JSON list of C-alpha atoms in Angstrom, two decimals:
[
{"chain": "R", "resi": 1, "resn": "MET", "atom": "CA", "xyz": [72.39, 72.26, 13.39]},
{"chain": "R", "resi": 2, "resn": "SER", "atom": "CA", "xyz": [72.08, 73.94, 10.02]},
{"chain": "R", "resi": 3, "resn": "SER", "atom": "CA", "xyz": [69.85, 72.44, 7.31]},
{"chain": "R", "resi": 4, "resn": "SER", "atom": "CA", "xyz": [72.88, 71.16, 5.40]},
{"chain": "R", "resi": 5, "resn": "GLN", "atom": "CA", "xyz": [74.13, 69.37, 8.51]},
{"chain": "R", "resi": 6, "resn": "LYS", "atom": "CA", "xyz": [70.76, 67.62, 8.82]},
{"chain": "R", "resi": 7, "resn": "GLN", "atom": "CA", "xyz": [70.59, 66.36, 5.26]},
{"chain": "R", "resi": 8, "resn": "ALA", "atom": "CA", "xyz": [71.52, 62.88, 4.07]},
{"chain": "R", "resi": 9, "resn": "VAL", "atom": "CA", "xyz": [72.01, 61.88, 0.45]},
{"chain": "R", "resi": 10, "resn": "ILE", "atom": "CA", "xyz": [70.90, 58.34, -0.32]},
{"chain": "R", "resi": 11, "resn": "THR", "atom": "CA", "xyz": [72.73, 56.47, -3.03]},
{"chain": "R", "resi": 12, "resn": "LEU", "atom": "CA", "xyz": [72.94, 52.85, -4.12]},
{"chain": "R", "resi": 13, "resn": "ILE", "atom": "CA", "xyz": [75.96, 50.57, -4.01]},
{"chain": "R", "resi": 14, "resn": "LYS", "atom": "CA", "xyz": [76.05, 47.39, -6.08]},
{"chain": "R", "resi": 15, "resn": "LYS", "atom": "CA", "xyz": [76.48, 44.16, -4.12]},
{"chain": "R", "resi": 16, "resn": "LYS", "atom": "CA", "xyz": [79.62, 42.34, -5.19]},
{"chain": "R", "resi": 17, "resn": "GLY", "atom": "CA", "xyz": [79.17, 39.51, -7.66]},
{"chain": "R", "resi": 18, "resn": "LYS", "atom": "CA", "xyz": [75.44, 40.20, -8.16]},
{"chain": "R", "resi": 19, "resn": "ASP", "atom": "CA", "xyz": [73.50, 41.01, -11.33]},
{"chain": "R", "resi": 20, "resn": "ARG", "atom": "CA", "xyz": [73.01, 44.79, -11.61]},
{"chain": "R", "resi": 21, "resn": "CYS", "atom": "CA", "xyz": [69.63, 44.31, -13.32]},
{"chain": "R", "resi": 22, "resn": "PHE", "atom": "CA", "xyz": [67.84, 43.37, -10.08]},
{"chain": "R", "resi": 23, "resn": "LEU", "atom": "CA", "xyz": [66.97, 45.94, -7.43]},
{"chain": "R", "resi": 24, "resn": "GLU", "atom": "CA", "xyz": [67.67, 43.54, -4.54]},
{"chain": "R", "resi": 25, "resn": "ASN", "atom": "CA", "xyz": [71.32, 43.42, -5.67]},
{"chain": "R", "resi": 26, "resn": "TRP", "atom": "CA", "xyz": [71.78, 47.07, -4.71]},
{"chain": "R", "resi": 27, "resn": "ARG", "atom": "CA", "xyz": [72.33, 48.35, -1.17]},
{"chain": "R", "resi": 28, "resn": "PRO", "atom": "CA", "xyz": [71.12, 51.83, -0.18]},
{"chain": "R", "resi": 29, "resn": "ILE", "atom": "CA", "xyz": [73.53, 53.91, 1.84]},
{"chain": "R", "resi": 30, "resn": "SER", "atom": "CA", "xyz": [72.98, 57.31, 3.42]},
{"chain": "R", "resi": 31, "resn": "LEU", "atom": "CA", "xyz": [75.79, 59.80, 3.13]},
{"chain": "R", "resi": 32, "resn": "LEU", "atom": "CA", "xyz": [75.64, 62.07, 6.17]},
{"chain": "R", "resi": 33, "resn": "ASN", "atom": "CA", "xyz": [77.35, 65.26, 7.18]},
{"chain": "R", "resi": 34, "resn": "VAL", "atom": "CA", "xyz": [80.38, 64.55, 9.39]},
{"chain": "R", "resi": 35, "resn": "ASP", "atom": "CA", "xyz": [78.88, 66.58, 12.27]},
{"chain": "R", "resi": 36, "resn": "ALA", "atom": "CA", "xyz": [75.75, 64.40, 12.21]},
{"chain": "R", "resi": 37, "resn": "LYS", "atom": "CA", "xyz": [77.86, 61.25, 12.11]},
{"chain": "R", "resi": 38, "resn": "ILE", "atom": "CA", "xyz": [79.84, 62.37, 15.16]},
{"chain": "R", "resi": 39, "resn": "LEU", "atom": "CA", "xyz": [76.70, 63.21, 17.13]},
{"chain": "R", "resi": 40, "resn": "SER", "atom": "CA", "xyz": [74.98, 59.95, 16.18]},
{"chain": "R", "resi": 41, "resn": "LYS", "atom": "CA", "xyz": [78.11, 58.04, 17.21]},
{"chain": "R", "resi": 42, "resn": "VAL", "atom": "CA", "xyz": [78.03, 59.76, 20.61]},
{"chain": "R", "resi": 43, "resn": "ILE", "atom": "CA", "xyz": [74.40, 58.70, 21.07]},
{"chain": "R", "resi": 44, "resn": "ALA", "atom": "CA", "xyz": [75.12, 55.13, 19.91]},
{"chain": "R", "resi": 45, "resn": "THR", "atom": "CA", "xyz": [78.10, 54.87, 22.27]},
{"chain": "R", "resi": 46, "resn": "ARG", "atom": "CA", "xyz": [75.99, 56.02, 25.22]},
{"chain": "R", "resi": 47, "resn": "ILE", "atom": "CA", "xyz": [73.26, 53.48, 24.40]},
{"chain": "R", "resi": 48, "resn": "LYS", "atom": "CA", "xyz": [75.83, 50.73, 23.89]},
{"chain": "R", "resi": 49, "resn": "LYS", "atom": "CA", "xyz": [76.88, 51.01, 27.55]},
{"chain": "R", "resi": 50, "resn": "SER", "atom": "CA", "xyz": [73.38, 50.03, 28.67]},
{"chain": "R", "resi": 51, "resn": "VAL", "atom": "CA", "xyz": [72.15, 47.75, 25.90]},
{"chain": "R", "resi": 52, "resn": "ALA", "atom": "CA", "xyz": [73.45, 44.48, 27.41]},
{"chain": "R", "resi": 53, "resn": "ASN", "atom": "CA", "xyz": [71.41, 45.18, 30.55]},
{"chain": "R", "resi": 54, "resn": "ILE", "atom": "CA", "xyz": [68.27, 46.13, 28.62]},
{"chain": "R", "resi": 55, "resn": "ILE", "atom": "CA", "xyz": [68.11, 43.45, 25.92]},
{"chain": "R", "resi": 56, "resn": "TYR", "atom": "CA", "xyz": [67.16, 40.01, 27.20]},
{"chain": "R", "resi": 57, "resn": "HIS", "atom": "CA", "xyz": [70.06, 37.56, 27.40]},
{"chain": "R", "resi": 58, "resn": "ASN", "atom": "CA", "xyz": [68.75, 35.26, 24.66]},
{"chain": "R", "resi": 59, "resn": "GLN", "atom": "CA", "xyz": [68.85, 38.06, 22.07]},
{"chain": "R", "resi": 60, "resn": "SER", "atom": "CA", "xyz": [72.22, 38.07, 20.35]},
{"chain": "R", "resi": 61, "resn": "GLY", "atom": "CA", "xyz": [71.98, 40.56, 17.48]},
{"chain": "R", "resi": 62, "resn": "TYR", "atom": "CA", "xyz": [73.90, 43.84, 17.83]},
{"chain": "R", "resi": 63, "resn": "VAL", "atom": "CA", "xyz": [75.00, 43.21, 21.42]},
{"chain": "R", "resi": 64, "resn": "SER", "atom": "CA", "xyz": [78.72, 42.95, 22.14]},
{"chain": "R", "resi": 65, "resn": "ASP", "atom": "CA", "xyz": [79.99, 39.59, 23.39]},
{"chain": "R", "resi": 66, "resn": "ARG", "atom": "CA", "xyz": [76.83, 37.75, 22.31]},
{"chain": "R", "resi": 67, "resn": "TYR", "atom": "CA", "xyz": [77.05, 35.25, 19.50]},
{"chain": "R", "resi": 68, "resn": "ILE", "atom": "CA", "xyz": [74.42, 33.90, 17.10]},
{"chain": "R", "resi": 69, "resn": "ARG", "atom": "CA", "xyz": [75.81, 30.37, 17.37]},
{"chain": "R", "resi": 70, "resn": "GLU", "atom": "CA", "xyz": [74.64, 30.28, 21.00]},
{"chain": "R", "resi": 71, "resn": "ARG", "atom": "CA", "xyz": [71.08, 30.86, 19.75]},
{"chain": "R", "resi": 72, "resn": "VAL", "atom": "CA", "xyz": [71.49, 28.11, 17.16]},
{"chain": "R", "resi": 73, "resn": "ARG", "atom": "CA", "xyz": [72.58, 25.75, 19.95]},
{"chain": "R", "resi": 74, "resn": "SER", "atom": "CA", "xyz": [69.51, 26.75, 21.97]},
{"chain": "R", "resi": 75, "resn": "ILE", "atom": "CA", "xyz": [67.24, 25.94, 19.02]},
{"chain": "R", "resi": 76, "resn": "PHE", "atom": "CA", "xyz": [68.79, 22.48, 18.67]},
{"chain": "R", "resi": 77, "resn": "ASP", "atom": "CA", "xyz": [68.43, 21.89, 22.42]},
{"chain": "R", "resi": 78, "resn": "ILE", "atom": "CA", "xyz": [64.76, 22.87, 22.32]},
{"chain": "R", "resi": 79, "resn": "MET", "atom": "CA", "xyz": [64.14, 20.63, 19.31]},
{"chain": "R", "resi": 80, "resn": "ASP", "atom": "CA", "xyz": [65.88, 17.73, 21.05]},
{"chain": "R", "resi": 81, "resn": "PHE", "atom": "CA", "xyz": [63.93, 18.24, 24.29]},
{"chain": "R", "resi": 82, "resn": "THR", "atom": "CA", "xyz": [60.53, 18.50, 22.60]},
{"chain": "R", "resi": 83, "resn": "ASP", "atom": "CA", "xyz": [61.30, 15.42, 20.52]},
{"chain": "R", "resi": 84, "resn": "LYS", "atom": "CA", "xyz": [62.32, 13.34, 23.57]},
{"chain": "R", "resi": 85, "resn": "GLU", "atom": "CA", "xyz": [59.33, 14.53, 25.64]},
{"chain": "R", "resi": 86, "resn": "ASN", "atom": "CA", "xyz": [56.95, 14.19, 22.67]},
{"chain": "R", "resi": 87, "resn": "ILE", "atom": "CA", "xyz": [55.87, 17.83, 22.98]},
{"chain": "R", "resi": 88, "resn": "PRO", "atom": "CA", "xyz": [54.33, 19.31, 19.83]},
{"chain": "R", "resi": 89, "resn": "GLY", "atom": "CA", "xyz": [55.85, 22.60, 18.78]},
{"chain": "R", "resi": 90, "resn": "LEU", "atom": "CA", "xyz": [56.38, 25.08, 16.02]},
{"chain": "R", "resi": 91, "resn": "PHE", "atom": "CA", "xyz": [59.25, 27.43, 15.23]},
{"chain": "R", "resi": 92, "resn": "ILE", "atom": "CA", "xyz": [58.53, 30.73, 13.58]},
{"chain": "R", "resi": 93, "resn": "PHE", "atom": "CA", "xyz": [61.33, 32.73, 12.00]},
{"chain": "R", "resi": 94, "resn": "ILE", "atom": "CA", "xyz": [60.51, 36.37, 11.40]},
{"chain": "R", "resi": 95, "resn": "ASP", "atom": "CA", "xyz": [62.60, 38.64, 9.19]},
{"chain": "R", "resi": 96, "resn": "PHE", "atom": "CA", "xyz": [62.74, 42.13, 10.67]},
{"chain": "R", "resi": 97, "resn": "GLN", "atom": "CA", "xyz": [64.53, 43.56, 7.64]},
{"chain": "R", "resi": 98, "resn": "LYS", "atom": "CA", "xyz": [62.61, 46.83, 7.71]},
{"chain": "R", "resi": 99, "resn": "ALA", "atom": "CA", "xyz": [62.01, 46.99, 11.47]},
{"chain": "R", "resi": 100, "resn": "PHE", "atom": "CA", "xyz": [63.41, 50.49, 11.99]},
{"chain": "R", "resi": 101, "resn": "ASP", "atom": "CA", "xyz": [61.30, 51.90, 9.15]},
{"chain": "R", "resi": 102, "resn": "THR", "atom": "CA", "xyz": [58.14, 50.71, 10.89]},
{"chain": "R", "resi": 103, "resn": "LEU", "atom": "CA", "xyz": [59.05, 51.77, 14.41]},
{"chain": "R", "resi": 104, "resn": "GLU", "atom": "CA", "xyz": [56.82, 54.48, 15.85]},
{"chain": "R", "resi": 105, "resn": "SER", "atom": "CA", "xyz": [58.95, 57.28, 17.27]},
{"chain": "R", "resi": 106, "resn": "SER", "atom": "CA", "xyz": [56.55, 57.69, 20.21]},
{"chain": "R", "resi": 107, "resn": "TYR", "atom": "CA", "xyz": [57.19, 54.04, 21.14]},
{"chain": "R", "resi": 108, "resn": "LEU", "atom": "CA", "xyz": [60.94, 54.60, 20.93]},
{"chain": "R", "resi": 109, "resn": "TYR", "atom": "CA", "xyz": [60.69, 57.64, 23.23]},
{"chain": "R", "resi": 110, "resn": "LYS", "atom": "CA", "xyz": [58.61, 55.70, 25.76]},
{"chain": "R", "resi": 111, "resn": "CYS", "atom": "CA", "xyz": [61.15, 52.84, 25.74]},
{"chain": "R", "resi": 112, "resn": "LEU", "atom": "CA", "xyz": [64.05, 55.23, 26.29]},
{"chain": "R", "resi": 113, "resn": "GLU", "atom": "CA", "xyz": [62.10, 56.89, 29.08]},
{"chain": "R", "resi": 114, "resn": "ALA", "atom": "CA", "xyz": [61.22, 53.52, 30.68]},
{"chain": "R", "resi": 115, "resn": "PHE", "atom": "CA", "xyz": [64.91, 52.60, 30.71]},
{"chain": "R", "resi": 116, "resn": "ASN", "atom": "CA", "xyz": [65.81, 55.93, 32.35]},
{"chain": "R", "resi": 117, "resn": "PHE", "atom": "CA", "xyz": [67.88, 57.43, 29.55]},
{"chain": "R", "resi": 118, "resn": "GLY", "atom": "CA", "xyz": [66.96, 60.94, 30.66]},
{"chain": "R", "resi": 119, "resn": "GLU", "atom": "CA", "xyz": [64.99, 63.75, 29.06]},
{"chain": "R", "resi": 120, "resn": "GLU", "atom": "CA", "xyz": [67.96, 65.49, 27.41]},
{"chain": "R", "resi": 121, "resn": "PHE", "atom": "CA", "xyz": [69.19, 62.26, 25.82]},
{"chain": "R", "resi": 122, "resn": "ILE", "atom": "CA", "xyz": [65.70, 61.42, 24.52]},
{"chain": "R", "resi": 123, "resn": "GLN", "atom": "CA", "xyz": [65.41, 64.92, 23.06]},
{"chain": "R", "resi": 124, "resn": "ARG", "atom": "CA", "xyz": [68.70, 64.45, 21.21]},
{"chain": "R", "resi": 125, "resn": "VAL", "atom": "CA", "xyz": [67.47, 61.16, 19.73]},
{"chain": "R", "resi": 126, "resn": "GLY", "atom": "CA", "xyz": [64.22, 62.87, 18.78]},
{"chain": "R", "resi": 127, "resn": "HIS", "atom": "CA", "xyz": [66.15, 65.65, 17.08]},
{"chain": "R", "resi": 128, "resn": "PHE", "atom": "CA", "xyz": [67.71, 63.12, 14.71]},
{"chain": "R", "resi": 129, "resn": "ILE", "atom": "CA", "xyz": [64.39, 61.45, 13.97]},
{"chain": "R", "resi": 130, "resn": "LYS", "atom": "CA", "xyz": [62.32, 64.61, 13.49]},
{"chain": "R", "resi": 131, "resn": "THR", "atom": "CA", "xyz": [64.65, 67.04, 11.77]},
{"chain": "R", "resi": 132, "resn": "PHE", "atom": "CA", "xyz": [66.92, 65.00, 9.50]},
{"chain": "R", "resi": 133, "resn": "LYS", "atom": "CA", "xyz": [65.95, 64.74, 5.86]},
{"chain": "R", "resi": 134, "resn": "ALA", "atom": "CA", "xyz": [67.12, 62.42, 3.09]},
{"chain": "R", "resi": 135, "resn": "ALA", "atom": "CA", "xyz": [67.19, 62.87, -0.68]}
]
């Protein structure tokens, strides 16, 4: 791909009904070349076919036909059980808001390899990670 096809322009969009004076009321969005969007969609579609088999059944985010309300029900069931059985416990809720920004690419490659995505597919993912630039 040419350098212009690998460049994203980041801009900010105001969140509706929020005060423009605060940074958290703005959402960054990357504007990509159409060719890059098509290729990334192809990769995402290929991963989507396997994701339900890879991600454990109690994880509901970003997996088709899985619903967050099932996880909420599980939490209530666990709380009820531990209360009835007098089992001490603690729930920890972690916000992974910036999870992708902190993901090591080498870890991602090893995960894709472990799940048998194939060398060519992993190279294509790596191409997006290594060569795309944003401004």
